[in-house]
PDB file of C-alpha atoms in Angstrom:
ATOM      1  CA  SER A  69      40.480  -9.870 -23.147  1.00  0.00           C
ATOM      2  CA  TYR A  70      37.547 -12.149 -22.166  1.00  0.00           C
ATOM      3  CA  CYS A  71      39.191 -12.250 -18.371  1.00  0.00           C
ATOM      4  CA  VAL A  72      39.593  -7.953 -18.318  1.00  0.00           C
ATOM      5  CA  ASP A  73      36.085  -7.735 -19.768  1.00  0.00           C
ATOM      6  CA  MET A  74      34.966 -10.240 -16.823  1.00  0.00           C
ATOM      7  CA  GLU A  75      36.935  -8.838 -14.190  1.00  0.00           C
ATOM      8  CA  ARG A  76      35.445  -5.712 -15.063  1.00  0.00           C
ATOM      9  CA  ARG A  77      31.675  -6.589 -15.098  1.00  0.00           C
ATOM     10  CA  ILE A  78      32.348  -8.537 -11.376  1.00  0.00           C
ATOM     11  CA  HIS A  79      34.267  -4.637 -10.428  1.00  0.00           C
ATOM     12  CA  ASP A  80      31.179  -2.730 -11.547  1.00  0.00           C
ATOM     13  CA  LEU A  81      28.167  -5.270  -9.763  1.00  0.00           C
ATOM     14  CA  LYS A  82      30.627  -4.887  -6.742  1.00  0.00           C
ATOM     15  CA  ARG A  83      30.606  -1.317  -6.771  1.00  0.00           C
ATOM     16  CA  GLN A  84      26.451  -1.170  -7.343  1.00  0.00           C
ATOM     17  CA  ALA A  85      24.535  -0.972  -3.926  1.00  0.00           C
ATOM     18  CA  VAL A  86      22.479  -4.358  -4.218  1.00  0.00           C
ATOM     19  CA  THR A  87      19.447  -2.147  -2.268  1.00  0.00           C
ATOM     20  CA  PRO A  88      16.213  -3.851  -1.172  1.00  0.00           C
ATOM     21  CA  PRO A  89      12.524  -3.437  -2.733  1.00  0.00           C
ATOM     22  CA  VAL A  90      10.651  -1.329  -0.917  1.00  0.00           C
ATOM     23  CA  THR A  91       7.982  -2.782   0.869  1.00  0.00           C
ATOM     24  CA  VAL A  92       4.128  -1.683   0.142  1.00  0.00           C
ATOM     25  CA  ALA A  93       0.837  -2.662   1.962  1.00  0.00           C
ATOM     26  CA  ILE A  94      -1.627  -1.733  -0.121  1.00  0.00           C
ATOM     27  CA  LEU A  95      -4.610  -2.429   2.692  1.00  0.00           C
ATOM     28  CA  VAL A  96      -7.630  -4.077   1.194  1.00  0.00           C
ATOM     29  CA  PRO A  97     -10.722  -2.999   3.488  1.00  0.00           C
ATOM     30  CA  SER A  98     -14.347  -4.209   2.841  1.00  0.00           C
ATOM     31  CA  ARG A  99     -15.845  -2.168   0.136  1.00  0.00           C
ATOM     32  CA  ALA A 100     -12.529  -1.069  -1.529  1.00  0.00           C
ATOM     33  CA  LEU A 101     -12.680  -0.723  -5.287  1.00  0.00           C
ATOM     34  CA  LEU A 102     -11.029  -3.261  -7.180  1.00  0.00           C
ATOM     35  CA  GLY A 103      -9.697  -2.075  -9.780  1.00  0.00           C
ATOM     36  CA  ALA A 104      -8.055   0.304  -7.437  1.00  0.00           C
ATOM     37  CA  VAL A 105      -6.084  -1.952  -5.481  1.00  0.00           C
ATOM     38  CA  HIS A 106      -4.968  -3.749  -8.831  1.00  0.00           C
ATOM     39  CA  LEU A 107      -4.197  -0.659 -10.354  1.00  0.00           C
ATOM     40  CA  ALA A 108      -1.511  -0.121  -7.253  1.00  0.00           C
ATOM     41  CA  ARG A 109       0.081  -3.279  -7.493  1.00  0.00           C
ATOM     42  CA  ASP A 110       0.366  -2.905 -10.936  1.00  0.00           C
ATOM     43  CA  LEU A 111       1.967   0.348 -11.461  1.00  0.00           C
ATOM     44  CA  LEU A 112       4.531  -0.531  -8.987  1.00  0.00           C
ATOM     45  CA  GLN A 113       5.315  -3.930 -10.488  1.00  0.00           C
ATOM     46  CA  ILE A 114       5.312  -2.232 -14.051  1.00  0.00           C
ATOM     47  CA  ALA A 115       7.973   0.541 -12.508  1.00  0.00           C
ATOM     48  CA  GLY A 116      10.642  -2.020 -11.480  1.00  0.00           C
ATOM     49  CA  THR A 117      10.631  -2.929 -15.940  1.00  0.00           C
ATOM     50  CA  LEU A 118      10.231   0.570 -16.410  1.00  0.00           C
ATOM     51  CA  ALA A 119      13.482   1.393 -14.310  1.00  0.00           C
ATOM     52  CA  ALA A 120      15.310  -1.324 -15.587  1.00  0.00           C
ATOM     53  CA  ARG A 121      14.275  -1.126 -19.099  1.00  0.00           C
ATOM     54  CA  SER A 122      13.295  -5.183 -18.969  1.00  0.00           C
ATOM     55  CA  THR A 123      10.415  -7.278 -19.150  1.00  0.00           C
ATOM     56  CA  ASP A 124      11.406  -9.210 -16.616  1.00  0.00           C
ATOM     57  CA  VAL A 125       8.848  -8.314 -13.453  1.00  0.00           C
ATOM     58  CA  SER A 126      10.354  -9.587 -10.748  1.00  0.00           C
ATOM     59  CA  GLY A 127      13.646  -9.553 -11.348  1.00  0.00           C
ATOM     60  CA  SER A 128      13.284  -5.546 -11.869  1.00  0.00           C
ATOM     61  CA  ALA A 129      10.943  -5.085  -9.059  1.00  0.00           C
ATOM     62  CA  ILE A 130      12.049  -2.558  -7.030  1.00  0.00           C
ATOM     63  CA  PHE A 131       8.904  -2.858  -5.028  1.00  0.00           C
ATOM     64  CA  ASP A 132       7.617  -5.896  -2.879  1.00  0.00           C
ATOM     65  CA  SER A 133       4.085  -5.195  -2.558  1.00  0.00           C
ATOM     66  CA  MET A 134       1.935  -7.310  -0.393  1.00  0.00           C
ATOM     67  CA  LEU A 135      -2.473  -6.950  -0.616  1.00  0.00           C
ATOM     68  CA  VAL A 136      -3.239  -6.633   3.337  1.00  0.00           C
ATOM     69  CA  GLY A 137      -6.431  -7.323   4.765  1.00  0.00           C
ATOM     70  CA  GLU A 138      -7.607  -7.302   8.883  1.00  0.00           C
ATOM     71  CA  ARG A 139      -8.329 -11.103   8.827  1.00  0.00           C
ATOM     72  CA  PRO A 140      -7.308 -13.641   6.874  1.00  0.00           C
ATOM     73  CA  ARG A 141     -10.579 -14.610   4.767  1.00  0.00           C
ATOM     74  CA  ARG A 142     -11.550 -13.124   1.118  1.00  0.00           C
ATOM     75  CA  VAL A 143     -12.743  -9.258   1.593  1.00  0.00           C
ATOM     76  CA  PRO A 144     -16.004  -8.755  -0.226  1.00  0.00           C
ATOM     77  CA  MET A 145     -14.885  -5.694  -2.502  1.00  0.00           C
ATOM     78  CA  PHE A 146     -17.496  -3.351  -4.123  1.00  0.00           C
ATOM     79  CA  GLY A 147     -19.229  -5.095  -6.517  1.00  0.00           C
ATOM     80  CA  ARG A 148     -19.428  -8.437  -6.015  1.00  0.00           C
ATOM     81  CA  ALA A 149     -15.891  -9.284  -6.268  1.00  0.00           C
ATOM     82  CA  THR A 150     -14.203 -10.158  -3.113  1.00  0.00           C
ATOM     83  CA  LEU A 151     -10.282 -10.432  -2.836  1.00  0.00           C
ATOM     84  CA  LEU A 152      -7.853 -12.694  -0.668  1.00  0.00           C
ATOM     85  CA  PRO A 153      -5.400 -10.709   1.177  1.00  0.00           C
ATOM     86  CA  ASP A 154      -1.801 -11.962   0.687  1.00  0.00           C
ATOM     87  CA  THR A 155      -1.356 -11.311   4.703  1.00  0.00           C
ATOM     88  CA  THR A 156      -3.294  -9.520   7.665  1.00  0.00           C
ATOM     89  CA  ILE A 157      -2.711  -6.670  10.065  1.00  0.00           C
ATOM     90  CA  ALA A 158      -1.458  -9.376  12.792  1.00  0.00           C
ATOM     91  CA  ASP A 159       1.719  -9.772  10.806  1.00  0.00           C
ATOM     92  CA  ARG A 160       3.988  -7.274  12.705  1.00  0.00           C
ATOM     93  CA  ARG A 161       5.727  -6.498   9.627  1.00  0.00           C
ATOM     94  CA  ARG A 162       6.957  -2.654   9.273  1.00  0.00           C
ATOM     95  CA  TYR A 163       6.026  -1.427   6.060  1.00  0.00           C
ATOM     96  CA  ASP A 164       7.889   1.392   3.865  1.00  0.00           C
ATOM     97  CA  VAL A 165       4.676   2.583   2.271  1.00  0.00           C
ATOM     98  CA  VAL A 166       1.247   1.833   3.271  1.00  0.00           C
ATOM     99  CA  ILE A 167      -1.757   2.654   0.557  1.00  0.00           C
ATOM    100  CA  VAL A 168      -5.252   2.734   1.014  1.00  0.00           C
ATOM    101  CA  PRO A 169      -7.536   2.235  -1.567  1.00  0.00           C
ATOM    102  CA  PRO A 170     -10.716   4.207  -2.057  1.00  0.00           C
ATOM    103  CA  GLN A 171     -14.154   2.325  -0.175  1.00  0.00           C
ATOM    104  CA  PHE A 172     -17.771   2.721  -1.752  1.00  0.00           C
ATOM    105  CA  ALA A 173     -20.325   4.290   0.347  1.00  0.00           C
ATOM    106  CA  VAL A 174     -18.331   5.376   3.379  1.00  0.00           C
ATOM    107  CA  THR A 175     -19.415   6.653   6.851  1.00  0.00           C
ATOM    108  CA  ALA A 176     -17.922   8.479   9.692  1.00  0.00           C
ATOM    109  CA  GLU A 177     -18.744   5.632  11.832  1.00  0.00           C
ATOM    110  CA  ARG A 178     -15.877   3.232  12.937  1.00  0.00           C
ATOM    111  CA  SER A 179     -16.708  -0.312  12.520  1.00  0.00           C
ATOM    112  CA  THR A 180     -14.659  -2.999  14.180  1.00  0.00           C
ATOM    113  CA  GLU A 181     -13.415  -3.736  10.966  1.00  0.00           C
ATOM    114  CA  ASP A 182     -12.706   0.000  10.596  1.00  0.00           C
ATOM    115  CA  ARG A 183     -11.398   0.389  14.315  1.00  0.00           C
ATOM    116  CA  ARG A 184      -8.453  -2.337  14.006  1.00  0.00           C
ATOM    117  CA  LEU A 185      -7.228  -1.058  10.443  1.00  0.00           C
ATOM    118  CA  CYS A 186      -7.036   2.437  11.906  1.00  0.00           C
ATOM    119  CA  ALA A 187      -5.180   1.117  14.897  1.00  0.00           C
ATOM    120  CA  TRP A 188      -2.885  -0.820  12.451  1.00  0.00           C
ATOM    121  CA  LEU A 189      -2.076   2.294   9.984  1.00  0.00           C
ATOM    122  CA  GLY A 190      -1.334   4.168  13.109  1.00  0.00           C
ATOM    123  CA  ARG A 191       1.096   1.978  13.979  1.00  0.00           C
ATOM    124  CA  GLN A 192       2.324   1.971  10.215  1.00  0.00           C
ATOM    125  CA  HIS A 193       3.071   5.524  10.899  1.00  0.00           C
ATOM    126  CA  ARG A 194       4.663   6.085  13.918  1.00  0.00           C
ATOM    127  CA  GLN A 195       7.130   3.246  12.638  1.00  0.00           C
ATOM    128  CA  GLY A 196       7.890   5.260   9.595  1.00  0.00           C
ATOM    129  CA  ALA A 197       5.980   4.360   7.011  1.00  0.00           C
ATOM    130  CA  PHE A 198       4.542   6.718   4.271  1.00  0.00           C
ATOM    131  CA  VAL A 199       0.984   6.392   4.268  1.00  0.00           C
ATOM    132  CA  LEU A 200      -0.455   7.498   1.295  1.00  0.00           C
ATOM    133  CA  SER A 201      -4.257   7.345  -0.042  1.00  0.00           C
ATOM    134  CA  LEU A 202      -5.719   6.243  -3.730  1.00  0.00           C
ATOM    135  CA  GLY A 203      -9.154   8.016  -2.612  1.00  0.00           C
ATOM    136  CA  GLY A 204      -9.197   6.305   0.800  1.00  0.00           C
ATOM    137  CA  THR A 205      -9.219   9.239   3.065  1.00  0.00           C
ATOM    138  CA  VAL A 206     -12.000   8.829   5.302  1.00  0.00           C
ATOM    139  CA  LEU A 207     -10.829   5.738   6.513  1.00  0.00           C
ATOM    140  CA  LEU A 208      -7.185   8.296   7.148  1.00  0.00           C
ATOM    141  CA  ALA A 209      -9.337  10.508   9.116  1.00  0.00           C
ATOM    142  CA  LYS A 210     -10.890   7.787  10.991  1.00  0.00           C
ATOM    143  CA  ALA A 211      -7.271   7.159  12.353  1.00  0.00           C
ATOM    144  CA  GLY A 212      -6.675  10.487  12.809  1.00  0.00           C
ATOM    145  CA  LEU A 213      -3.809  10.428  10.456  1.00  0.00           C
ATOM    146  CA  LEU A 214      -5.253  13.889   9.023  1.00  0.00           C
ATOM    147  CA  ASP A 215      -5.814  15.608  12.010  1.00  0.00           C
ATOM    148  CA  GLY A 216      -4.499  19.209  11.482  1.00  0.00           C
ATOM    149  CA  LEU A 217      -3.331  18.555   7.674  1.00  0.00           C
ATOM    150  CA  ARG A 218      -5.037  19.517   4.158  1.00  0.00           C
ATOM    151  CA  ALA A 219      -6.131  16.719   2.579  1.00  0.00           C
ATOM    152  CA  THR A 220      -7.774  15.740  -0.981  1.00  0.00           C
ATOM    153  CA  GLY A 221     -10.674  13.510  -1.149  1.00  0.00           C
ATOM    154  CA  PHE A 222     -13.702  13.192  -3.018  1.00  0.00           C
ATOM    155  CA  GLY A 223     -16.216  15.908  -3.644  1.00  0.00           C
ATOM    156  CA  SER A 224     -19.266  13.200  -1.911  1.00  0.00           C
ATOM    157  CA  GLU A 225     -17.244  12.873   1.081  1.00  0.00           C
ATOM    158  CA  ARG A 226     -17.153  16.739   1.910  1.00  0.00           C
ATOM    159  CA  ALA A 227     -20.110  16.252   4.576  1.00  0.00           C
ATOM    160  CA  ILE A 228     -18.246  14.003   6.410  1.00  0.00           C
ATOM    161  CA  PHE A 229     -15.038  15.516   6.612  1.00  0.00           C
ATOM    162  CA  SER A 230     -17.092  18.754   7.725  1.00  0.00           C
ATOM    163  CA  HIS A 231     -19.292  17.527  10.234  1.00  0.00           C
ATOM    164  CA  SER A 232     -17.380  14.600  11.842  1.00  0.00           C
ATOM    165  CA  PHE A 233     -13.097  15.171  10.991  1.00  0.00           C
ATOM    166  CA  PRO A 234     -13.009  19.226  11.869  1.00  0.00           C
ATOM    167  CA  LYS A 235      -9.699  18.720  12.777  1.00  0.00           C
TER     168      LYS A 235
END
């Protein structure tokens, strides 16, 4: 009985396709809302535990999330907080999903950081990443990723879009 049960379990394990976790980059631009960055990562972690009906966060992970910054330094967030990214845009890793969090006091002007992050976002998109925003639509517009598309953003950014990103 024990051997038959063990053989059945081994057979079932072999039949199950083991898929690697979905790779997710959570972009960490200056003045991002820290809570949005942490919320995105927390929701991705909890998704695996809910799907597996388990409390083992690492064992049931279905997403491998990385905080990605422009440079390997602490990034000033909204308020007084800073956040150290796990990796940088210099790492040529390709992600399945890229999440762009909202930033405080965005403008249409492209800073040096914006230009670098936008180039990276464009490269990730061309390589097949699903790029989405949790309110970081201005950075997506600066990257040209919203041209020709309808997008929903914050009402406070409406003037920026109508004047600076008519496409």
